[in-house]
Coordinates of C-alpha atoms and ligand atoms in Angstrom, one line a residue:
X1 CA 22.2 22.3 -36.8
X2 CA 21.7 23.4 -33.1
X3 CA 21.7 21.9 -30.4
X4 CA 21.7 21.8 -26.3
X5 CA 23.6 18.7 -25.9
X6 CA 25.1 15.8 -28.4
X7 CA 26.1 12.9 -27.3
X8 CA 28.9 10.7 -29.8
X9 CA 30.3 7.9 -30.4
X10 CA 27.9 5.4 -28.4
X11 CA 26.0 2.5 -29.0
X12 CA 22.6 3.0 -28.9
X13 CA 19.9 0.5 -27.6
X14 CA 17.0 2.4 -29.2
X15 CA 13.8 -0.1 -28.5
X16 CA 11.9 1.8 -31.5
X17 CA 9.6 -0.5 -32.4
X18 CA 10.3 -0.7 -35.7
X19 CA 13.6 -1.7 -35.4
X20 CA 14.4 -5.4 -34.8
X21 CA 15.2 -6.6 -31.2
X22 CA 16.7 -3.8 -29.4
X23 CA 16.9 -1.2 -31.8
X24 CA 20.7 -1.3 -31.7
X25 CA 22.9 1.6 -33.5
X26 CA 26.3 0.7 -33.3
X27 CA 28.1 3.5 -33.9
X28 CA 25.5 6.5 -32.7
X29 CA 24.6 10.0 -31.9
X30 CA 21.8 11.7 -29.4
X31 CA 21.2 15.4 -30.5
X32 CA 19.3 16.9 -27.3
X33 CA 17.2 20.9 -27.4
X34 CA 15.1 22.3 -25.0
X35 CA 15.1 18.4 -23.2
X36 CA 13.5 16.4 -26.2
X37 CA 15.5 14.7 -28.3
X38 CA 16.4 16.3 -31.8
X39 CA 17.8 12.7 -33.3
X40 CA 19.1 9.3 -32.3
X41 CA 20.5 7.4 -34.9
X42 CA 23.8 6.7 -36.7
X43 CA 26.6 9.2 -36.9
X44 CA 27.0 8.4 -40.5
X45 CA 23.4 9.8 -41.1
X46 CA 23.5 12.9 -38.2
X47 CA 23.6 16.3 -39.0
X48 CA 26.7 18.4 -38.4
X49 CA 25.7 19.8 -34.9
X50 CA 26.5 22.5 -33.6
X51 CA 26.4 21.7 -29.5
X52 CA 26.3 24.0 -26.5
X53 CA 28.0 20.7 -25.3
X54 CA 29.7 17.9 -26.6
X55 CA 29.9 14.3 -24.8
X56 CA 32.0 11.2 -26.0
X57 CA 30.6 8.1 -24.8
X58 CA 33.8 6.3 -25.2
X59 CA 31.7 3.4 -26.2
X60 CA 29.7 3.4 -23.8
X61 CA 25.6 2.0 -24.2
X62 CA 22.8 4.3 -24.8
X63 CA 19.2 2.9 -23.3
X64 CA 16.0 4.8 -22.8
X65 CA 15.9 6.1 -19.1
X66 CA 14.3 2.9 -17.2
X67 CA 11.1 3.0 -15.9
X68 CA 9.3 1.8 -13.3
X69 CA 5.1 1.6 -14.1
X70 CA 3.7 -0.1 -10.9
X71 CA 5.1 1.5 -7.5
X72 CA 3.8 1.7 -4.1
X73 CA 6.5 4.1 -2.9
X74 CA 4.4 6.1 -1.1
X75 CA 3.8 4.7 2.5
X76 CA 4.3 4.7 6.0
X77 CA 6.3 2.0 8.1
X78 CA 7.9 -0.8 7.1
X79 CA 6.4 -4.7 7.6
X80 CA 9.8 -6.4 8.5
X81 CA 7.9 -7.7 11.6
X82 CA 5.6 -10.0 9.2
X83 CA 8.7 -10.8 6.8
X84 CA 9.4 -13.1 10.0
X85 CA 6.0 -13.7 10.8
X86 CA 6.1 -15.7 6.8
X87 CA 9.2 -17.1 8.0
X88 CA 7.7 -18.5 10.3
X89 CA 5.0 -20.6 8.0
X90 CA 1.9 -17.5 8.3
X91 CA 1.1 -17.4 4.8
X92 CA 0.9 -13.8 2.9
X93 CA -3.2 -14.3 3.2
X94 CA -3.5 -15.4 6.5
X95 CA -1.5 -12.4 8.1
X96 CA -4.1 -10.1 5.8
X97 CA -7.1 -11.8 7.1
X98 CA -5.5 -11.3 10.8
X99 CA -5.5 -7.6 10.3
X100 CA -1.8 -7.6 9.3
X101 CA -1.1 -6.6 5.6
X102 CA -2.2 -3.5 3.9
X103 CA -4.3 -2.2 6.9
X104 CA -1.2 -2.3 9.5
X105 CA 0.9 -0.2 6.3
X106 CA -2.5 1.7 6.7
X107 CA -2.0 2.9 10.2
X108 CA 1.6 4.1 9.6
X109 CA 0.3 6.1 6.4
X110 CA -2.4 7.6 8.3
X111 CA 0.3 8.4 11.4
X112 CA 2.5 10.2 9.3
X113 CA 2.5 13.8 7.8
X114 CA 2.7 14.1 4.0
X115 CA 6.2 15.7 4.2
X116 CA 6.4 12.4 6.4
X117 CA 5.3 10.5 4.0
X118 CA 8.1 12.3 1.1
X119 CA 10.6 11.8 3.2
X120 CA 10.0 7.9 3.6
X121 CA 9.6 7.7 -0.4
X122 CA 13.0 9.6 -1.1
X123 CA 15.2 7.2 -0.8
X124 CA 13.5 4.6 -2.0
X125 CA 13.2 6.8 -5.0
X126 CA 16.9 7.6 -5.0
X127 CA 18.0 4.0 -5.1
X128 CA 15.7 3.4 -8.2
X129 CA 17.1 6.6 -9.8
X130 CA 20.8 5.3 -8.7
X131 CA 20.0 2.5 -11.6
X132 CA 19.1 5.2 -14.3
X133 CA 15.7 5.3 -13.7
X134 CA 13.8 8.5 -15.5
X135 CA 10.2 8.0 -15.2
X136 CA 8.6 6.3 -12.1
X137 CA 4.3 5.5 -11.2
X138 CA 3.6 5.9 -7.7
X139 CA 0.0 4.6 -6.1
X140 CA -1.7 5.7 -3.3
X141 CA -3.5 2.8 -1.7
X142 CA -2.3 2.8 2.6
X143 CA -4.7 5.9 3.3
X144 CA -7.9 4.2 2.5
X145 CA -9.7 7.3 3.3
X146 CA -10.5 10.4 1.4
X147 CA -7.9 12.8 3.3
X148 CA -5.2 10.3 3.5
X149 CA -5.4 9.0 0.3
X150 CA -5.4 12.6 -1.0
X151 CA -2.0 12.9 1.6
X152 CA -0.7 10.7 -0.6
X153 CA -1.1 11.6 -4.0
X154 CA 0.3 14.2 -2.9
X155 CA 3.1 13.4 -1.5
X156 CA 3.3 11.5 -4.7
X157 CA 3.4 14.3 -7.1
X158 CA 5.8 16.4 -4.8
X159 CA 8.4 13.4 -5.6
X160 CA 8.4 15.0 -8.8
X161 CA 9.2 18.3 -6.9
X162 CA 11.8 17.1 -5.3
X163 CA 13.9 15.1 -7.9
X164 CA 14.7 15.0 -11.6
X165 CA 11.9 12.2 -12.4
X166 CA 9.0 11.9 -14.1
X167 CA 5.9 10.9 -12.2
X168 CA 2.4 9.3 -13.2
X169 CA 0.6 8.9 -9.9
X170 CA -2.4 6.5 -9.5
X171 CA -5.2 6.5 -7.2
X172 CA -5.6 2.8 -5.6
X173 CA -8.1 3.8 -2.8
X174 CA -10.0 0.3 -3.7
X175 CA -6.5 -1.4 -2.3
X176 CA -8.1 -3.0 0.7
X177 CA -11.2 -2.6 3.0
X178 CA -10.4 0.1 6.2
X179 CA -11.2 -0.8 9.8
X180 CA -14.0 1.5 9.8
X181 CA -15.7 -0.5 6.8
X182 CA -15.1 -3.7 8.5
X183 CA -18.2 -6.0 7.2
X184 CA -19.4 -2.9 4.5
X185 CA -17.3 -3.6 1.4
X186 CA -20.0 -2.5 -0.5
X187 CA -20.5 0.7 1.5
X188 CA -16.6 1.2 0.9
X189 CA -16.6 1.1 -2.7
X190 CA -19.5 3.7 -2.5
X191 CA -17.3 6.1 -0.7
X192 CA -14.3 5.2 -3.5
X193 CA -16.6 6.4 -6.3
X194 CA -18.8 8.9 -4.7
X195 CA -16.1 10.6 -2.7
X196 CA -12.6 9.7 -3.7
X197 CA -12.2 9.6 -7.0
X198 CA -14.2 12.9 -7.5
X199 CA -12.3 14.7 -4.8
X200 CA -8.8 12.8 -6.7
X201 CA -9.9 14.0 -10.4
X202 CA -11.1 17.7 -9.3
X203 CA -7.8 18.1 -7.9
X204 CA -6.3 16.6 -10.7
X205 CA -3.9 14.0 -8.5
X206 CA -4.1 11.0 -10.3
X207 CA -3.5 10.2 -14.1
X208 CA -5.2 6.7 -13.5
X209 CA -7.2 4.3 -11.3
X210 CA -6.2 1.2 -10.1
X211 CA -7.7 -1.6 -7.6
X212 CA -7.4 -5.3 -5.8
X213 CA -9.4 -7.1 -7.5
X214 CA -8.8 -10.4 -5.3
X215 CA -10.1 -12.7 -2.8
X216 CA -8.6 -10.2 0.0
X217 CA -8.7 -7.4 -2.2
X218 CA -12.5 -6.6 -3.7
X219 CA -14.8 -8.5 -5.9
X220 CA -15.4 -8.5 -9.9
X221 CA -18.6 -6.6 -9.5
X222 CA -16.9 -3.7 -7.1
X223 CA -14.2 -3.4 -9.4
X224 CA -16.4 -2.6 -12.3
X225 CA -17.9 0.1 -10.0
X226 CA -14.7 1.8 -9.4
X227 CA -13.8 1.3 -13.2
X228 CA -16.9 2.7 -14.2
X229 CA -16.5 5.6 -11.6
X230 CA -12.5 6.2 -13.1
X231 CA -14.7 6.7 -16.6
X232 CA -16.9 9.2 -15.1
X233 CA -14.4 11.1 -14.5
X234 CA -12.1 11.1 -17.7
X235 CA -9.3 8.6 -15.7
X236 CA -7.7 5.7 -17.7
X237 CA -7.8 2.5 -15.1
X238 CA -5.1 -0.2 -14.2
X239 CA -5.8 -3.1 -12.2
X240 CA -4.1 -5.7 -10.1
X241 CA -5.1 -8.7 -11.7
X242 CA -5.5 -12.5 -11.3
X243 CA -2.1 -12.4 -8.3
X244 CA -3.5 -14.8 -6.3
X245 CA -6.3 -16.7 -7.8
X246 CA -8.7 -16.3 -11.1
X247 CA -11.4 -13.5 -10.6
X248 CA -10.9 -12.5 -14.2
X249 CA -10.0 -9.4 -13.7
X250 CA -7.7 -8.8 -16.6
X251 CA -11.2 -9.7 -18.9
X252 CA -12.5 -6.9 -17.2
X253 CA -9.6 -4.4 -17.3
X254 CA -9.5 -5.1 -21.3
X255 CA -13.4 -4.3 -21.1
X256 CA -12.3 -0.7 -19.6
X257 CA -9.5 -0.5 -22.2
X258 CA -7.3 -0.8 -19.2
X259 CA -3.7 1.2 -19.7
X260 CA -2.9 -2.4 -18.3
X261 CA -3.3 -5.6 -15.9
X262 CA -0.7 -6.5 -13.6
X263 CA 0.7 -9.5 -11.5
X264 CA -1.5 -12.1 -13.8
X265 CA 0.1 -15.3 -12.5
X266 CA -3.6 -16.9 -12.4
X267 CA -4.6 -15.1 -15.9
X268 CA -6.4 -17.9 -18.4
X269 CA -6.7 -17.9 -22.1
X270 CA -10.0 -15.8 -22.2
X271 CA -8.3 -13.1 -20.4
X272 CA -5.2 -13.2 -22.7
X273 CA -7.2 -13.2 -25.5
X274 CA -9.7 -10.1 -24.3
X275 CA -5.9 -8.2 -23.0
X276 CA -4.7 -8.6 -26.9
X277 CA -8.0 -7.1 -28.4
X278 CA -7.8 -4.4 -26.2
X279 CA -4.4 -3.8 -26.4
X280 CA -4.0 -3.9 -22.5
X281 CA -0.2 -4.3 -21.6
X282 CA 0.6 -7.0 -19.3
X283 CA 2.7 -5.9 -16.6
X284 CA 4.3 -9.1 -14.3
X285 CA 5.8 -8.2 -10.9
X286 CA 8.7 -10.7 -10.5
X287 CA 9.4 -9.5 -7.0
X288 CA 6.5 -10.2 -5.6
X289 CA 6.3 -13.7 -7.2
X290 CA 9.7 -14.2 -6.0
X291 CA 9.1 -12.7 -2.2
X292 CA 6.0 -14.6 -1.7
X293 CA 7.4 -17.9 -3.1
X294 CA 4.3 -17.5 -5.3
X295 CA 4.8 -21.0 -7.6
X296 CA 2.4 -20.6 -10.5
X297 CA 4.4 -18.8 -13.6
X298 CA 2.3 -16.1 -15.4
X299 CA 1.8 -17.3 -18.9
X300 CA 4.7 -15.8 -20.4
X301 CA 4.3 -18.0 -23.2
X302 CA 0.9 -17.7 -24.2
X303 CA 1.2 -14.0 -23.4
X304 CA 4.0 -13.7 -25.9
X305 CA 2.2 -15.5 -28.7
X306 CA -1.1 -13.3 -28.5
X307 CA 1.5 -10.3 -28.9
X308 CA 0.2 -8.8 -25.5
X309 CA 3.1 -6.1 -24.5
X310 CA 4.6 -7.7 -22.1
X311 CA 6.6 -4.5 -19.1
X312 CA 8.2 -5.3 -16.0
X313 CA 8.0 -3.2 -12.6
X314 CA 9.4 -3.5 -9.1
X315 CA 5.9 -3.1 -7.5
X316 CA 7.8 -1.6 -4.1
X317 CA 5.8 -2.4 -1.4
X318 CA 6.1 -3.0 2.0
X319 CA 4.2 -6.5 2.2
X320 CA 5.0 -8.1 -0.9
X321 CA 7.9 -6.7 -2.8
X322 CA 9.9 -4.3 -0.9
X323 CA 12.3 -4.3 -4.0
X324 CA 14.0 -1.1 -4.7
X325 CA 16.0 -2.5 -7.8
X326 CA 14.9 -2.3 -11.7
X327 CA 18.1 -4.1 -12.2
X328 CA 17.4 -6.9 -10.1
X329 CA 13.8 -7.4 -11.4
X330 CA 15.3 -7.7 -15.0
X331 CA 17.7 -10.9 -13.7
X332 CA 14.2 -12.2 -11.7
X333 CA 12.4 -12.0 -15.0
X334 CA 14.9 -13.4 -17.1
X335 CA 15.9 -16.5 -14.2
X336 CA 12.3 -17.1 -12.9
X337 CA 9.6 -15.9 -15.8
X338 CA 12.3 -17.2 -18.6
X339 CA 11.7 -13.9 -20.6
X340 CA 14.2 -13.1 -22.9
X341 CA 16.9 -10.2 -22.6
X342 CA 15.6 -7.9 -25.1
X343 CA 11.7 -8.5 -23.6
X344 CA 13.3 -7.4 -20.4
X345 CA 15.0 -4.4 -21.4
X346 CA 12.0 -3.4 -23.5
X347 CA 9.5 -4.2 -20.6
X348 CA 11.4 -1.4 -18.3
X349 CA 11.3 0.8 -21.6
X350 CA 9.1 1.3 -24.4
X351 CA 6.7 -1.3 -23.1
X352 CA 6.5 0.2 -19.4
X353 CA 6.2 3.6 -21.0
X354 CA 3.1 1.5 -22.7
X355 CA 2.0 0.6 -19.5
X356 CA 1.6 4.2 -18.4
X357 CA 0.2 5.6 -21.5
X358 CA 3.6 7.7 -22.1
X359 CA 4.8 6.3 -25.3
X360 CA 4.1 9.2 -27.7
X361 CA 7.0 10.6 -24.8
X362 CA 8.9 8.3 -23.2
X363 CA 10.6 4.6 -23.5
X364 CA 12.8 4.7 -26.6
X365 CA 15.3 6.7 -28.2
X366 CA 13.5 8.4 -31.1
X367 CA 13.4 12.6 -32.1
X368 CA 10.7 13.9 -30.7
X369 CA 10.2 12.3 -27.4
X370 CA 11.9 13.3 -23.9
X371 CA 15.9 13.2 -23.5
X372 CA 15.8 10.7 -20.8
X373 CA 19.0 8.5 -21.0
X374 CA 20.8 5.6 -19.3
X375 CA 24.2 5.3 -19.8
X376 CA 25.9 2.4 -19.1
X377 CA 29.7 1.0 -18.6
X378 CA 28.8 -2.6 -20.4
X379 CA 30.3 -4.7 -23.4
X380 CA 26.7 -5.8 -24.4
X381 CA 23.1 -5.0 -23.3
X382 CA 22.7 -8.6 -21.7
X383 CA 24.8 -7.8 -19.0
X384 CA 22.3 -5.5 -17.6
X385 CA 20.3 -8.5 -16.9
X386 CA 22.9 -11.6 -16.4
X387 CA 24.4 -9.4 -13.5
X388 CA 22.9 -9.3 -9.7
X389 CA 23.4 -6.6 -7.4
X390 CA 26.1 -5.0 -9.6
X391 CA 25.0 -1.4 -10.9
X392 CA 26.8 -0.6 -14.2
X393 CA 25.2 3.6 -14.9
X394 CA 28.1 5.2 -16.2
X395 CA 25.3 8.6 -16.0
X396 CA 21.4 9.2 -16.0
X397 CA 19.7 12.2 -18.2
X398 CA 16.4 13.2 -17.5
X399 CA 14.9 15.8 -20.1
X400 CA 18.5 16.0 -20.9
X401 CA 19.7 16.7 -18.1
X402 CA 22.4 15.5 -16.0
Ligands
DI6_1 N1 -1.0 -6.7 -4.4 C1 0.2 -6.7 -3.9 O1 1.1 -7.5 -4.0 C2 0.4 -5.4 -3.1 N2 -0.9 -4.8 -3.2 C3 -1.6 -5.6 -4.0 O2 -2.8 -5.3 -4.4 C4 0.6 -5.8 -1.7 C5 0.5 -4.6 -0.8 C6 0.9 -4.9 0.6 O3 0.9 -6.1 1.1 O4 1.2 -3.9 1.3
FE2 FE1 1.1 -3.7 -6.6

């Protein structure tokens, strides 16, 4: 049988779903054509192929390309200045309410050009991809007005331009309230869904909507109006959910059919149990728990035994996770959510392909789907997670290419 690419004598971490654990094939073969894959599976049971080019893998692992399904890598500035402000005992809220937060990464984001804006992202993008990362979501959110937010998203998409990656871009324009709207929150949300989110989905920049649904962020009842605007117009919705206190916001993100809720350290039993009817994946941010020195857990536990998809992101941000590192957020989930490694490995795979509403083409090695690959110089898959700070890719493939 033909084929563009075949790749031999590897072990393949498959994460099909209906394989146990990890989906391992211990002795395996990927058959790539035209960048999907034509089979992954033992070599026992592969077809004699005949390859424009043959790899051995010595050994080597196979995983699905990693993916990252909750990014703000999109913004101007850095907050390195507050880092020591926290350091100094200002608490994450306080510096927000001072005018510090979101709305100073907002003045740097409005300052800069979109080919600005690019250039900031790319290496932030290029460490990520450094760790065999294939498919990456990118928010807007620091614009927090129609042209800069559009800036964004575009600068978003052009990633995709400019690198091998995959990218699912998501408007967040209902990230935080803009000078200009100071006292009008309200008035704010009317320009999000009378404005924004038209002007996004005419020109076709976004393939979701997300907001803030907090204390600093906006209200239940304004979130439902941006939700209900992201229906309007044919866009799936996201939301950041329950990071900081109990809005119940994930009950609401279920209500929309959410793609997903994310952060969730305050998320109760009702909204675990509305996420599992709706199939809503949960998607925890371990980096910003751990760079806030947030102290209440997400409910791992109750998460897992409601069978809610449980994915894993960096959530790179400038304020509360400027984490660059898929790798490192696998140990943080592992060390401080107690998840186990195979949930890990899955939840920067098939369940953050999930997350993104990719996984008819993306997150596990299976024939049909995209050729995106990790290869990786380990003994066993846990070492992908044990280690910190050590980066193991043997080679990345995106659409099966190197
Ligand atoms: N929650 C977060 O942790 C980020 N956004 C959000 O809604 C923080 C964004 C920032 O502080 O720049
Ligand atoms: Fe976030």
């Amino acid at each position: 049988m033909r084929c563009d690419r075949v790749w031999s004598k590897a072990r393949l971490a498959t994460l099909a779903a209906d394989l146990p654990g990890l989906g391992v094939v211990e002795d395996g073969v990927v058959a790539a054509l035209n960048g999907r894959i034509l089979y992954a599976g033992p070599a026992a049971d592969a077809p004699a192929f005949e390859a424009g080019d043959s790899i051995d893998c010595e050994g080597r692992w196979i995983t699905p390309g990693l993916i990252d399904p909750h990014t703000h890598l999109v913004h101007g500035g850095d907050r390195a200045h507050e880092f020591e402000l926290r350091l100094a005992g200002a608490s994450y809220e306080e510096i927000a309410r001072a005018g510090g937060g979101i709305v100073s990464t907002m003045k740097a984001t409005r300052a800069a050009s979109q080919d600005e804006l690019l250039a900031g992202a790319l290496p932030r993008l290029d460490a990520l991809i450094a760790e065999g990362l294939t498919t990456i979501e990118v928010k807007s959110g620091y614009g927090l007005s129609l042209d800069d937010e559009l800036k964004s998203l575009r600068a978003a998409r052009a990633l995709g331009q400019a690198r091998r990656v995959s990218v699912a871009t998501t408007f967040l324009g209902a990230h935080a309230l803009p000078p200009e709207y100071a006292g009008d929150a309200d008035g704010y949300i009317d320009h999000v869904c009378y404005q924004m989110i038209p002007a996004v989905a005419a020109e076709g920049l976004a393939d979701a909507v997300d907001a803030f649904c907090e204390g600093i962020g906006f209200s239940l009842a304004q979130t439902r109006r941006v939700f209900e605007a992201a229906r309007e117009h044919g866009l799936p919705v996201k939301l950041h959910a329950e990071q900081l206190s109990n809005l119940h916001g994930a009950a609401l993100a279920a209500e929309f059919g959410a793609l997903s809720a994310d952060h969730l350290e305050h998320l109760d039993a009702e909204g675990i149990a509305a996420m599992a009817q709706a199939g809503t994946t949960a998607v925890l941010l371990p980096g910003a728990f751990y760079f806030v020195r947030e102290t209440k857990l997400p409910p791992i536990e109750a998460l897992r035994a409601a069978g809610v998809p449980l994915a894993l992101a960096t959530d790179c941000n400038p304020g509360t996770s400027p984490l660059t590192s898929l790798l490192l957020t696998l140990n943080m989930a592992a060390t401080l959510f107690r998840m186990t490694v195979d949930e890990c490995l899955a939840g920067v795979t098939r369940e953050a392909a999930r997350a993104l509403g990719r996984l008819d083409d993306v997150g596990t090695l299976e024939a049909g789907k995209a050729c995106d690959l990790a290869i990786w110089d380990i003994e066993r898959p846990a070492q992908l997670v044990y280690r910190m700070g050590f980066n193991p890719l043997h080679a990345r493939v995106w659409k099966g290419l190197s």
